[in-house]
Amino acid sequence: MSEKFYLTTAIAYASRKPHFGNTYEVIMADAVARYKRQRGFDVFFCTGTDEHGQKIENLANEAGIAPQQYVDRVAGEIRGIWDNMHASYDYFIRTTDKPHCDAVQKIFQKFYEQGDIYKGHYEGWYCTPCESFFTETQVVDGKCPDCGRPVEQAREEAYFFKMSNYVDKLLAHIDAHPEFIEPESRKKEMVNNFLRSEGGLQDLCVSRTSFKWGIPVDFDQKHVTYVWLDALTNYITALGYDPDKTYEEQSEHFKKYWPCDVHIIGKDILRFHTIYWPIFLMALGLPLPKKVFGHPWFNAAEEKKGGDGAEVKMSKSRGNVIYADELAATFGVDGVRYFALSEMPYDQDGRICYTNVLARYNTDLANNLGNLVSRTHAMTVKYFGGTVPAPAGEEGPDAELKQVVRDTVDTYEKMMDGYHIADAAEAVFQMLRRANKYIDETTPWALAKDEASKPRLGTVLYNLLATIRVAAVLLTPFIPTTAEAIFTQIGSEVKDYESARRFDAFVAGNALGTASPLFARVDEKVIDEIIKKREEAALAAEKAAAPVERPEPMAPIGIEDFMNVELRTAKIIACEKVPKAKKLLKLQLDLGYEQRQVVSGIAKFYEPEALIGKKIIVVANLKPATLCGIESQGMILASGEEQVRVVFLDPETPLGERVR
């Protein structure tokens, strides 16, 4: 029976579209999952979305929709990006799934009955974006110590978890299992700053009453479960955990995969996963995960040649957010995956900008890998008719190349097992650089001029093809689509991981597949254009965020004048451009009790088909006017002059309602 391997990502918060730094995590976890499957493990890879909390409730209110409708949209977008990045997850959990919600309610009840939870009042600093409470000493200049955003004072009735009951037990576990928290620097931070801090570990607030979007506490309905107790338990509810049963009584599926082999998470949420989560598990009588790996962040670097610009955290407000799907439009999915995995150090933050992505893509993928495969394939077709030649002896640099390949497999395996993912990628590309050097040393084009050297030429090309095949095996977790294309082009059906240890596993006499470019070079001009558009967008955002000058006020009117304006809700049922009038659109409106025609000067800002079905507000008692020979019976409400924006209504708004 295969050894099991259960790994998870932190579930993505369903508030906004995830940027590249968020997406890195699922790409990294996917690479680990693919590698473990190659090694013969029975892998269960879980990811998903965290969908409760005050921040989401606020965003849904701003959007004018229900929180469930809001998270349905964002969760779908997140899952779409994960799928686009070829994440091979086995289970995608949402914390609004009923089985999860039911289990969380039972877990809360169980903690309360055990005496781990008590009711009190919380008063202190709260960060809404992080959904986190902080003490006076933790807050830095009135800002959250994690995200740097302003915090606010909060006081409300809440339930608390007695963390102090389990601190000694957790410390003993960490001491007995030094591999539990990695990297080592993160472990020291958790132990020294929290578990062994001067004030000791504070009891954790596990319920809220100031908002409603969360899992209700069964026995006290005005409380909802604090988002972190809710979110963290996904790792066991995804396996079907039943709080009414002991560990021994759980399903075979649960006992097969739990405890988790590794939680792959961002360094910013390490406290929740290495302190609160293990304590919750102890209270439930469950084994602790074997490892929590807190990966670094990707910071946005200023766009400069050489990629040595200043770096800052990615944020929408700074206008420096990069998204994985947008990168993939230029560099392809495997190009994005490779950059993410090769650029992020083990315990130091990575840097991302379009200039950096271009440099690594062209240097490693297009030149080093793509050119090696293309040259080797072309020479094999030209000199051997597309049939893999048999090696004949060993001389010159052959032995060194083979030794490099053997050493690479050993290094790669050690790095992957230790989550040094970028170092594993670098080992493979060092091998590929050595193979390119091998071509220069053996000069196959010169060997081809002498018929007597054909056996030697065959050996050289076989060695190159065999090296490429090993590279494809090792790169499968990184760039799976490209690795499969390489196997096809070199005519190899031997793809299993263990075959990478056997240089001669590549079969002579096989026919090569059809050649096709793996990675087309990307011109710097393409990136220059992308950077230009991003800068223009950032300037536009900055301008939009700038304080608005107070306009010249119009003469005041009385309530009687305002009430004489009849504003009604309507639906656009047809729309077309007015011939020979660049600014005008002709709209057919349904007011519920009648239909009428309105001509509006919004043609520069909206395509007709985009407006059909939208609900708007119309001035219904405006005297008819004739514009370009077309009668207009009213005016639709819109804002702006240089950029006109029509006021759209909630799709559920009834037609013909008076607007006041």
CSV table of C-alpha atoms in Angstrom, one decimal, residues 330-618:
chain,number,residue,atom,x,y,z
A,330,THR,CA,2.2,36.9,-22.0
A,331,PHE,CA,4.4,34.1,-20.6
A,332,GLY,CA,2.0,31.1,-20.6
A,333,VAL,CA,1.0,29.1,-17.5
A,334,ASP,CA,4.2,27.1,-17.3
A,335,GLY,CA,6.2,30.3,-17.7
A,336,VAL,CA,4.3,31.8,-14.7
A,337,ARG,CA,4.7,28.5,-12.6
A,338,TYR,CA,8.4,28.3,-13.3
A,339,PHE,CA,9.0,32.0,-12.3
A,340,ALA,CA,7.0,31.5,-9.1
A,341,LEU,CA,8.9,28.4,-8.1
A,342,SER,CA,12.4,29.4,-9.2
A,343,GLU,CA,12.3,33.0,-7.9
A,344,MET,CA,11.1,32.5,-4.3
A,345,PRO,CA,13.9,31.8,-1.8
A,346,TYR,CA,13.5,29.3,1.1
A,347,ASP,CA,13.2,31.9,3.9
A,348,GLN,CA,13.7,35.3,2.3
A,349,ASP,CA,11.1,37.3,0.3
A,350,GLY,CA,11.0,37.0,-3.5
A,351,ARG,CA,10.8,39.9,-5.9
A,352,ILE,CA,8.5,40.2,-8.8
A,353,CYS,CA,8.1,42.7,-11.6
A,354,TYR,CA,7.6,42.2,-15.4
A,355,THR,CA,11.3,42.9,-16.0
A,356,ASN,CA,12.3,40.0,-13.7
A,357,VAL,CA,9.8,37.6,-15.2
A,358,LEU,CA,11.0,38.5,-18.7
A,359,ALA,CA,14.6,37.9,-17.8
A,360,ARG,CA,14.1,34.5,-16.2
A,361,TYR,CA,11.7,33.4,-18.9
A,362,ASN,CA,14.0,34.3,-21.8
A,363,THR,CA,17.2,33.1,-20.1
A,364,ASP,CA,16.1,29.8,-18.5
A,365,LEU,CA,13.1,28.7,-20.5
A,366,ALA,CA,13.5,30.1,-24.0
A,367,ASN,CA,17.3,30.0,-24.2
A,368,ASN,CA,18.5,27.3,-21.8
A,369,LEU,CA,15.8,24.7,-22.0
A,370,GLY,CA,13.9,25.5,-25.2
A,371,ASN,CA,17.0,26.0,-27.3
A,372,LEU,CA,18.6,22.9,-26.0
A,373,VAL,CA,15.6,20.7,-26.9
A,374,SER,CA,15.2,22.4,-30.3
A,375,ARG,CA,18.9,22.1,-31.3
A,376,THR,CA,19.2,18.5,-30.1
A,377,HIS,CA,15.9,17.5,-31.9
A,378,ALA,CA,17.0,19.2,-35.1
A,379,MET,CA,20.4,17.6,-35.2
A,380,THR,CA,18.9,14.1,-34.5
A,381,VAL,CA,16.5,14.6,-37.4
A,382,LYS,CA,19.2,15.9,-39.7
A,383,TYR,CA,21.9,13.4,-38.9
A,384,PHE,CA,19.9,10.3,-38.0
A,385,GLY,CA,16.5,10.7,-39.7
A,386,GLY,CA,14.7,11.4,-36.4
A,387,THR,CA,15.6,8.0,-34.8
A,388,VAL,CA,17.3,8.0,-31.4
A,389,PRO,CA,20.9,6.8,-32.0
A,390,ALA,CA,22.5,4.2,-29.9
A,391,PRO,CA,25.5,5.2,-27.8
A,392,ALA,CA,28.9,3.8,-28.7
A,393,GLY,CA,31.4,4.0,-25.9
A,394,GLU,CA,32.4,6.9,-23.7
A,395,GLU,CA,35.0,9.5,-24.1
A,396,GLY,CA,35.8,13.2,-23.5
A,397,PRO,CA,33.2,15.0,-21.4
A,398,ASP,CA,30.7,12.1,-21.5
A,399,ALA,CA,31.5,10.8,-18.0
A,400,GLU,CA,31.3,14.3,-16.5
A,401,LEU,CA,27.9,15.0,-18.1
A,402,LYS,CA,26.5,11.7,-16.7
A,403,GLN,CA,27.9,12.4,-13.3
A,404,VAL,CA,26.3,15.9,-13.3
A,405,VAL,CA,23.0,14.2,-14.2
A,406,ARG,CA,23.3,11.7,-11.3
A,407,ASP,CA,24.3,14.5,-8.8
A,408,THR,CA,21.4,16.6,-10.0
A,409,VAL,CA,18.9,13.9,-9.2
A,410,ASP,CA,20.3,13.6,-5.7
A,411,THR,CA,20.4,17.3,-5.1
A,412,TYR,CA,16.9,17.8,-6.5
A,413,GLU,CA,15.5,15.1,-4.3
A,414,LYS,CA,17.1,16.6,-1.2
A,415,MET,CA,15.9,20.1,-2.0
A,416,MET,CA,12.3,19.0,-2.8
A,417,ASP,CA,12.0,16.9,0.4
A,418,GLY,CA,13.2,19.9,2.4
A,419,TYR,CA,10.9,22.4,0.6
A,420,HIS,CA,13.8,24.3,-0.9
A,421,ILE,CA,11.8,24.5,-4.1
A,422,ALA,CA,13.8,27.2,-5.9
A,423,ASP,CA,17.1,25.4,-5.2
A,424,ALA,CA,15.6,22.2,-6.7
A,425,ALA,CA,14.8,24.2,-9.9
A,426,GLU,CA,18.2,25.7,-10.0
A,427,ALA,CA,19.8,22.3,-9.8
A,428,VAL,CA,17.9,21.2,-12.9
A,429,PHE,CA,18.9,24.3,-14.8
A,430,GLN,CA,22.5,23.9,-13.8
A,431,MET,CA,22.3,20.5,-15.4
A,432,LEU,CA,20.8,22.0,-18.6
A,433,ARG,CA,23.5,24.6,-18.7
A,434,ARG,CA,26.1,21.8,-18.5
A,435,ALA,CA,24.3,20.1,-21.4
A,436,ASN,CA,24.5,23.2,-23.5
A,437,LYS,CA,28.2,23.4,-22.7
A,438,TYR,CA,28.6,19.8,-23.7
A,439,ILE,CA,27.4,20.7,-27.2
A,440,ASP,CA,30.1,23.3,-27.5
A,441,GLU,CA,32.7,20.8,-26.2
A,442,THR,CA,31.7,17.9,-28.6
A,443,THR,CA,30.8,20.0,-31.7
A,444,PRO,CA,28.3,17.6,-33.2
A,445,TRP,CA,28.1,19.7,-36.4
A,446,ALA,CA,31.9,19.0,-36.9
A,447,LEU,CA,31.5,15.3,-36.2
A,448,ALA,CA,28.8,15.1,-38.8
A,449,LYS,CA,31.3,16.1,-41.6
A,450,ASP,CA,33.2,12.8,-41.1
A,451,GLU,CA,31.4,9.5,-41.7
A,452,ALA,CA,33.9,7.8,-39.5
A,453,SER,CA,32.8,10.0,-36.6
A,454,LYS,CA,29.1,9.0,-36.9
A,455,PRO,CA,29.2,6.5,-33.9
A,456,ARG,CA,30.7,9.3,-31.8
A,457,LEU,CA,28.0,11.7,-33.1
A,458,GLY,CA,25.4,9.2,-32.2
A,459,THR,CA,26.8,8.9,-28.6
A,460,VAL,CA,26.8,12.7,-28.2
A,461,LEU,CA,23.2,13.1,-29.4
A,462,TYR,CA,22.0,10.1,-27.3
A,463,ASN,CA,23.7,11.7,-24.2
A,464,LEU,CA,21.9,15.0,-24.9
A,465,LEU,CA,18.5,13.4,-25.4
A,466,ALA,CA,19.0,11.3,-22.3
A,467,THR,CA,19.9,14.4,-20.2
A,468,ILE,CA,16.8,16.2,-21.6
A,469,ARG,CA,14.6,13.2,-20.6
A,470,VAL,CA,15.9,13.3,-17.0
A,471,ALA,CA,15.2,17.1,-17.0
A,472,ALA,CA,11.7,16.5,-18.2
A,473,VAL,CA,11.1,14.0,-15.3
A,474,LEU,CA,12.4,16.4,-12.7
A,475,LEU,CA,10.6,19.4,-14.2
A,476,THR,CA,7.2,17.7,-14.3
A,477,PRO,CA,6.1,19.1,-10.9
A,478,PHE,CA,7.2,22.6,-12.1
A,479,ILE,CA,6.1,22.9,-15.7
A,480,PRO,CA,3.9,19.8,-16.3
A,481,THR,CA,2.5,20.7,-19.7
A,482,THR,CA,6.0,21.5,-21.1
A,483,ALA,CA,7.5,18.4,-19.6
A,484,GLU,CA,4.9,16.3,-21.3
A,485,ALA,CA,5.6,18.1,-24.6
A,486,ILE,CA,9.3,17.3,-24.1
A,487,PHE,CA,8.6,13.6,-23.7
A,488,THR,CA,6.5,13.6,-26.9
A,489,GLN,CA,9.2,15.5,-28.9
A,490,ILE,CA,12.0,13.1,-27.8
A,491,GLY,CA,9.9,10.0,-28.3
A,492,SER,CA,10.1,8.8,-24.7
A,493,GLU,CA,7.4,6.9,-22.9
A,494,VAL,CA,9.7,6.3,-19.8
A,495,LYS,CA,8.6,9.1,-17.5
A,496,ASP,CA,8.6,7.7,-14.0
A,497,TYR,CA,10.6,9.3,-11.3
A,498,GLU,CA,12.9,6.4,-10.5
A,499,SER,CA,14.0,6.3,-14.2
A,500,ALA,CA,15.7,9.6,-13.6
A,501,ARG,CA,18.4,7.7,-11.7
A,502,ARG,CA,19.1,5.6,-14.8
A,503,PHE,CA,20.8,7.6,-17.6
A,504,ASP,CA,20.4,4.7,-20.0
A,505,ALA,CA,16.6,4.4,-19.4
A,506,PHE,CA,16.3,6.4,-22.6
A,507,VAL,CA,15.6,3.9,-25.4
A,508,ALA,CA,17.7,4.0,-28.5
A,509,GLY,CA,15.9,3.2,-31.8
A,510,ASN,CA,12.7,5.1,-30.8
A,511,ALA,CA,11.4,7.7,-33.3
A,512,LEU,CA,11.3,11.3,-32.2
A,513,GLY,CA,8.0,13.2,-32.2
A,514,THR,CA,7.3,16.3,-34.2
A,515,ALA,CA,9.2,19.4,-33.1
A,516,SER,CA,7.4,22.4,-31.8
A,517,PRO,CA,8.8,25.5,-29.9
A,518,LEU,CA,8.5,25.1,-26.2
A,519,PHE,CA,9.0,28.7,-25.2
A,520,ALA,CA,9.0,31.6,-27.8
A,521,ARG,CA,11.2,34.5,-26.7
A,522,VAL,CA,9.3,37.5,-25.5
A,523,ASP,CA,10.5,40.8,-26.9
A,524,GLU,CA,11.3,43.6,-24.4
A,525,LYS,CA,9.0,45.9,-26.3
A,526,VAL,CA,6.1,43.8,-25.3
A,527,ILE,CA,7.0,44.3,-21.6
A,528,ASP,CA,7.6,48.0,-22.2
A,529,GLU,CA,4.1,48.3,-23.5
A,530,ILE,CA,2.7,46.4,-20.5
A,531,ILE,CA,4.6,48.6,-18.0
A,532,LYS,CA,3.4,51.7,-19.8
A,533,LYS,CA,-0.2,50.6,-19.5
A,534,ARG,CA,0.3,49.7,-15.8
A,535,GLU,CA,1.9,53.2,-15.1
A,536,GLU,CA,-1.0,54.9,-16.9
A,537,ALA,CA,-3.5,52.9,-14.8
A,538,ALA,CA,-1.6,53.7,-11.6
A,539,LEU,CA,-1.7,57.4,-12.5
A,540,ALA,CA,-5.4,57.2,-13.3
A,541,ALA,CA,-6.0,55.5,-9.9
A,542,GLU,CA,-4.0,58.1,-8.1
A,543,LYS,CA,-5.9,60.9,-9.9
A,544,ALA,CA,-9.2,59.3,-8.9
A,545,ALA,CA,-8.1,59.0,-5.3
A,546,ALA,CA,-7.0,62.6,-5.1
A,547,PRO,CA,-9.2,65.1,-3.2
A,548,VAL,CA,-12.0,66.5,-5.4
A,549,GLU,CA,-12.1,70.3,-5.7
A,550,ARG,CA,-15.3,71.7,-4.5
A,551,PRO,CA,-17.4,72.6,-7.5
A,552,GLU,CA,-19.2,75.9,-8.0
A,553,PRO,CA,-22.5,75.4,-6.2
A,554,MET,CA,-25.8,75.8,-8.1
A,555,ALA,CA,-28.6,78.0,-6.7
A,556,PRO,CA,-30.4,76.2,-3.8
A,557,ILE,CA,-33.8,74.8,-4.5
A,558,GLY,CA,-36.7,74.1,-2.2
A,559,ILE,CA,-38.2,70.7,-1.5
A,560,GLU,CA,-41.2,71.7,-3.7
A,561,ASP,CA,-38.9,72.1,-6.7
A,562,PHE,CA,-37.2,68.8,-6.1
A,563,MET,CA,-40.5,67.0,-5.7
A,564,ASN,CA,-41.6,68.3,-9.1
A,565,VAL,CA,-38.9,66.2,-10.7
A,566,GLU,CA,-40.3,62.7,-11.4
A,567,LEU,CA,-37.5,60.1,-11.1
A,568,ARG,CA,-38.6,56.6,-12.0
A,569,THR,CA,-36.8,53.2,-12.2
A,570,ALA,CA,-36.6,51.6,-15.7
A,571,LYS,CA,-35.0,48.8,-17.6
A,572,ILE,CA,-33.1,49.2,-20.9
A,573,ILE,CA,-34.7,46.7,-23.3
A,574,ALA,CA,-33.1,47.8,-26.6
A,575,CYS,CA,-30.2,50.1,-27.5
A,576,GLU,CA,-28.5,51.2,-30.7
A,577,LYS,CA,-26.2,53.9,-32.0
A,578,VAL,CA,-27.7,57.0,-33.7
A,579,PRO,CA,-26.4,57.2,-37.3
A,580,LYS,CA,-24.1,60.1,-38.0
A,581,ALA,CA,-24.0,61.0,-34.3
A,582,LYS,CA,-20.9,59.8,-32.5
A,583,LYS,CA,-22.1,60.7,-29.0
A,584,LEU,CA,-25.7,59.5,-29.1
A,585,LEU,CA,-27.3,56.2,-28.2
A,586,LYS,CA,-31.1,55.5,-28.7
A,587,LEU,CA,-32.5,53.5,-25.8
A,588,GLN,CA,-35.8,51.8,-25.4
A,589,LEU,CA,-36.9,51.8,-21.8
A,590,ASP,CA,-39.5,49.7,-19.9
A,591,LEU,CA,-41.0,51.6,-16.9
A,592,GLY,CA,-43.3,48.7,-16.0
A,593,TYR,CA,-46.4,50.7,-16.8
A,594,GLU,CA,-45.2,52.0,-20.2
A,595,GLN,CA,-42.3,52.0,-22.6
A,596,ARG,CA,-40.6,55.0,-24.0
A,597,GLN,CA,-37.6,56.2,-26.0
A,598,VAL,CA,-34.7,58.2,-24.7
A,599,VAL,CA,-31.7,59.6,-26.6
A,600,SER,CA,-28.5,59.9,-24.4
A,601,GLY,CA,-25.0,61.2,-25.1
A,602,ILE,CA,-23.1,58.2,-23.7
A,603,ALA,CA,-22.0,56.5,-26.9
A,604,LYS,CA,-18.3,57.2,-26.2
A,605,PHE,CA,-18.5,55.3,-22.9
A,606,TYR,CA,-20.8,52.3,-23.5
A,607,GLU,CA,-21.4,49.7,-26.2
A,608,PRO,CA,-25.1,49.3,-26.9
A,609,GLU,CA,-25.2,45.6,-26.2
A,610,ALA,CA,-23.6,46.1,-22.7
A,611,LEU,CA,-26.5,48.3,-21.6
A,612,ILE,CA,-29.3,45.9,-22.6
A,613,GLY,CA,-31.0,44.5,-19.4
A,614,LYS,CA,-29.5,47.1,-17.1
A,615,LYS,CA,-31.8,48.9,-14.7
A,616,ILE,CA,-31.5,52.7,-14.5
A,617,ILE,CA,-33.1,55.9,-13.2
A,618,VAL,CA,-34.9,58.2,-15.8
